[in-house]
Coordinates of C-alpha atoms in Angstrom, one line a residue:
M1206 CA -26.9 -69.7 62.8
R1207 CA -25.2 -69.7 59.4
W1208 CA -25.3 -65.9 58.8
P1209 CA -21.9 -64.4 59.3
K1210 CA -21.7 -61.6 61.8
D1211 CA -20.5 -59.2 59.2
W1212 CA -23.2 -60.1 56.6
G1213 CA -24.8 -56.9 55.4
T1214 CA -21.7 -54.8 56.1
R1215 CA -19.8 -56.2 53.1
T1216 CA -20.5 -57.1 49.6
A1217 CA -21.3 -60.7 48.7
V1218 CA -21.1 -62.7 45.4
M1219 CA -23.8 -65.2 44.9
G1220 CA -23.5 -68.2 42.6
V1221 CA -26.5 -69.7 40.8
I1222 CA -27.8 -73.2 40.3
N1223 CA -30.7 -73.6 37.9
L1224 CA -32.6 -76.8 38.5
T1225 CA -35.0 -76.6 35.6
P1226 CA -34.6 -79.0 32.6
D1227 CA -35.1 -76.1 30.2
S1228 CA -32.7 -73.6 31.7
F1229 CA -31.7 -71.1 29.0
S1230 CA -28.3 -70.3 30.6
D1231 CA -26.8 -73.8 31.2
G1232 CA -28.8 -76.1 29.0
G1233 CA -30.6 -77.7 31.9
Q1234 CA -27.6 -79.8 32.9
F1235 CA -28.0 -79.0 36.6
N1236 CA -31.4 -80.6 36.7
Q1237 CA -29.5 -83.8 37.6
L1238 CA -28.6 -84.1 41.3
N1239 CA -25.0 -85.2 40.9
R1240 CA -24.2 -82.4 38.5
A1241 CA -26.0 -79.8 40.6
L1242 CA -24.0 -80.8 43.7
A1243 CA -20.7 -80.8 41.8
E1244 CA -21.5 -77.4 40.4
A1245 CA -22.4 -76.0 43.9
S1246 CA -19.2 -77.5 45.4
R1247 CA -17.1 -75.9 42.6
Q1248 CA -18.7 -72.5 43.0
I1249 CA -18.3 -72.6 46.8
A1250 CA -14.6 -73.8 46.5
S1251 CA -14.0 -70.9 44.1
G1252 CA -15.2 -68.3 46.6
A1253 CA -18.9 -67.8 46.3
D1254 CA -20.4 -66.4 49.5
C1255 CA -23.8 -68.0 48.9
L1256 CA -25.9 -69.9 46.3
D1257 CA -29.2 -69.2 44.7
L1258 CA -31.4 -72.2 43.7
G1259 CA -34.4 -72.0 41.4
A1260 CA -36.6 -74.8 40.2
Q1261 CA -39.4 -72.9 38.4
S1262 CA -38.8 -72.1 34.7
T1263 CA -38.7 -68.4 33.8
R1264 CA -38.6 -69.0 30.1
P1265 CA -41.2 -67.0 28.2
N1266 CA -44.5 -69.0 27.8
A1267 CA -43.0 -71.8 29.9
V1268 CA -45.6 -74.2 31.5
E1269 CA -45.8 -73.4 35.2
V1270 CA -45.2 -76.5 37.2
G1271 CA -47.1 -77.3 40.4
A1272 CA -45.7 -77.6 43.9
E1273 CA -45.1 -81.3 43.6
E1274 CA -42.9 -81.0 40.6
E1275 CA -41.0 -78.0 41.9
V1276 CA -40.3 -79.8 45.2
K1277 CA -39.1 -82.8 43.3
R1278 CA -36.6 -80.7 41.4
L1279 CA -35.5 -78.5 44.4
L1280 CA -35.4 -80.5 47.6
P1281 CA -33.0 -83.3 46.8
T1282 CA -30.4 -80.8 45.6
L1283 CA -31.1 -78.4 48.5
R1284 CA -30.6 -81.2 51.0
A1285 CA -27.5 -82.5 49.3
I1286 CA -25.9 -79.1 49.3
R1287 CA -26.9 -78.4 52.9
A1288 CA -25.4 -81.7 54.0
A1289 CA -22.1 -81.3 52.0
H1290 CA -21.8 -77.6 52.9
P1291 CA -23.5 -76.9 56.2
K1292 CA -22.2 -73.3 56.5
I1293 CA -23.0 -72.0 53.0
L1294 CA -26.0 -69.6 52.8
I1295 CA -28.7 -70.8 50.4
S1296 CA -31.3 -68.6 48.7
V1297 CA -34.4 -70.2 47.1
D1298 CA -36.6 -68.6 44.5
T1299 CA -40.2 -69.7 44.6
F1300 CA -43.7 -68.3 44.8
L1301 CA -45.5 -71.4 46.0
A1302 CA -46.3 -71.6 49.7
A1303 CA -46.0 -75.4 49.8
V1304 CA -42.5 -75.2 48.2
A1305 CA -41.4 -72.4 50.6
N1306 CA -42.5 -74.5 53.6
Q1307 CA -40.5 -77.5 52.6
A1308 CA -37.5 -75.4 51.5
L1309 CA -37.4 -73.9 55.0
E1310 CA -37.3 -77.4 56.5
A1311 CA -34.7 -78.6 54.1
G1312 CA -32.2 -75.8 55.1
A1313 CA -32.9 -72.7 53.0
D1314 CA -31.6 -69.4 54.6
W1315 CA -33.8 -67.0 52.6
I1316 CA -36.6 -67.2 50.1
T1317 CA -37.3 -64.6 47.4
F1318 CA -40.3 -64.5 45.1
H1319 CA -41.8 -62.3 42.5
P1320 CA -44.9 -60.6 43.9
E1321 CA -46.7 -60.7 40.6
A1322 CA -46.9 -64.5 41.0
S1323 CA -48.3 -64.5 44.6
V1324 CA -52.0 -64.6 45.4
D1325 CA -51.4 -63.2 48.9
I1326 CA -48.1 -61.4 49.3
N1327 CA -48.5 -60.7 53.0
R1328 CA -49.3 -64.3 53.8
S1329 CA -46.3 -65.6 51.8
L1330 CA -43.9 -63.2 53.6
Q1331 CA -45.3 -64.1 57.0
L1332 CA -45.1 -67.8 56.2
I1333 CA -41.4 -67.5 55.4
R1334 CA -40.6 -65.4 58.4
D1335 CA -42.5 -67.6 60.8
G1336 CA -40.4 -70.5 59.6
G1337 CA -37.3 -68.6 60.8
C1338 CA -36.1 -67.7 57.3
K1339 CA -35.3 -64.4 55.7
C1340 CA -37.6 -63.3 52.9
G1341 CA -37.5 -61.0 50.0
L1342 CA -39.3 -59.6 47.0
A1343 CA -38.0 -59.7 43.5
I1344 CA -38.8 -56.6 41.5
N1345 CA -38.9 -56.7 37.8
P1346 CA -37.4 -53.9 35.7
E1347 CA -40.8 -52.3 35.0
T1348 CA -42.2 -52.6 38.5
N1349 CA -42.1 -49.3 40.5
L1350 CA -40.3 -49.2 43.8
D1351 CA -43.3 -47.6 45.4
F1352 CA -44.8 -51.1 45.5
V1353 CA -42.0 -52.2 47.8
K1354 CA -42.9 -49.5 50.4
L1355 CA -46.1 -51.4 51.2
F1356 CA -44.1 -54.4 52.5
L1357 CA -40.8 -52.8 53.7
K1358 CA -41.3 -53.8 57.3
K1359 CA -42.0 -57.4 56.3
I1360 CA -38.9 -58.1 54.1
D1361 CA -35.2 -58.7 54.6
V1362 CA -34.1 -58.5 51.0
I1363 CA -35.0 -56.3 48.0
L1364 CA -34.0 -58.1 44.8
L1365 CA -33.9 -55.8 41.8
M1366 CA -34.0 -57.6 38.4
S1367 CA -31.6 -55.9 36.0
V1368 CA -32.7 -58.0 33.0
N1369 CA -36.1 -59.2 32.0
P1370 CA -36.7 -62.7 33.5
G1371 CA -36.7 -65.5 31.1
F1372 CA -34.3 -64.4 28.4
G1373 CA -30.7 -65.6 28.3
G1374 CA -27.7 -63.5 27.3
Q1375 CA -29.2 -60.1 28.2
K1376 CA -27.1 -57.1 29.1
F1377 CA -27.6 -55.1 32.3
I1378 CA -30.4 -52.6 31.9
P1379 CA -28.6 -49.2 32.6
K1380 CA -31.7 -47.5 34.2
T1381 CA -31.4 -50.1 37.0
L1382 CA -28.6 -48.0 38.4
E1383 CA -30.9 -45.2 39.3
K1384 CA -33.4 -47.7 40.7
L1385 CA -30.7 -49.1 42.9
R1386 CA -29.8 -45.6 44.2
D1387 CA -33.5 -45.1 45.0
A1388 CA -33.8 -48.5 46.7
R1389 CA -30.6 -47.8 48.7
A1390 CA -32.0 -44.4 49.9
L1391 CA -35.3 -46.1 50.8
I1392 CA -33.5 -48.7 52.9
D1393 CA -31.2 -46.2 54.6
D1394 CA -34.1 -43.9 55.4
S1395 CA -36.1 -46.7 56.9
K1396 CA -33.3 -47.7 59.2
L1397 CA -34.3 -51.3 58.6
D1398 CA -31.9 -54.2 58.2
I1399 CA -32.6 -55.0 54.5
Y1400 CA -30.1 -56.4 51.9
L1401 CA -30.1 -55.0 48.4
E1402 CA -29.6 -57.7 45.8
I1403 CA -29.1 -57.4 42.1
D1404 CA -29.7 -60.1 39.5
G1405 CA -28.9 -59.9 35.7
G1406 CA -26.0 -58.9 33.6
V1407 CA -23.6 -58.5 36.5
G1408 CA -19.9 -59.1 35.7
I1409 CA -16.4 -57.8 36.2
N1410 CA -17.0 -54.8 33.8
N1411 CA -19.9 -53.3 35.8
I1412 CA -19.9 -54.8 39.3
R1413 CA -18.1 -51.8 40.8
E1414 CA -20.5 -49.3 39.3
I1415 CA -23.5 -51.4 40.5
A1416 CA -22.0 -51.6 44.0
D1417 CA -21.5 -47.8 44.0
A1418 CA -25.2 -47.4 43.2
G1419 CA -26.0 -49.3 46.4
A1420 CA -26.1 -53.0 45.9
D1421 CA -24.5 -55.3 48.5
T1422 CA -25.4 -58.8 47.1
F1423 CA -24.6 -59.7 43.5
V1424 CA -26.1 -62.7 41.6
A1425 CA -23.4 -63.8 39.2
G1426 CA -24.7 -66.6 37.1
S1427 CA -23.1 -66.9 33.7
S1428 CA -20.3 -64.5 34.9
I1429 CA -19.1 -67.4 36.9
Y1430 CA -20.2 -70.7 35.2
G1431 CA -19.8 -69.2 31.8
T1432 CA -16.0 -69.1 32.4
D1433 CA -13.3 -71.7 32.5
D1434 CA -11.9 -70.5 35.8
Y1435 CA -14.5 -69.8 38.4
R1436 CA -12.0 -68.8 41.1
L1437 CA -10.5 -66.2 38.8
A1438 CA -13.9 -64.8 37.8
I1439 CA -14.9 -64.4 41.4
T1440 CA -11.5 -63.0 42.4
N1441 CA -11.6 -60.4 39.7
M1442 CA -15.1 -59.3 40.8
R1443 CA -13.9 -59.0 44.4
K1444 CA -11.0 -56.9 43.2
E1445 CA -13.4 -54.5 41.6
L1446 CA -15.5 -54.4 44.7
S1447 CA -12.5 -53.9 46.9
K1448 CA -11.8 -50.6 45.2
L1449 CA -15.0 -49.3 46.8
E1450 CA -14.3 -50.8 50.2
V1451 CA -10.9 -49.1 51.0

């Protein structure tokens, strides 16, 4: 069991590895296995609590790849990271059942997908849980939280997108703070063990405010790999978070 005993009772910083050749944020450089593994190792050594892997392009009007191509991009890196770092938690973003199935076997700890892309959400969630993996729904900025209520007892993670997927260099959407507060209230009222994750525009200047609104897991992509000193970037984010944890 890789999940730390205190997971969910503290905040966590998540690094990102984009495995698509057309990634807007890193120029597609991590589509190569050796570079992806080196990047993962660097982020882990610098203090990332977990990693998020994605192999499906979210660029606007991008050609959707099938399961075979997504698996080809994802699994070698997932297996390599798992072998090199057996204790690190790994999240995988996908909406294809065949990919989720193989990601489970390759060592993913939780799988999150956008419900808009799934033909059968209930089946997808059940598949992931049956495989012994935690599962979550990624909610786009314009998607109402009422939608999540339909699946609350079937998920372990609510991921709120705080930027519109597919566009690089976006700033955090301010109205997401209120959505976070609503999601936190929803989780607390349910008494369910659900993590509240945030993705998009998270950095040292706003991470404390975002945490104060209820998030406990922070996807920090360019806020980490867009800097020269990963450790300093993560340390500074933790310092901001610690001001809420005293």
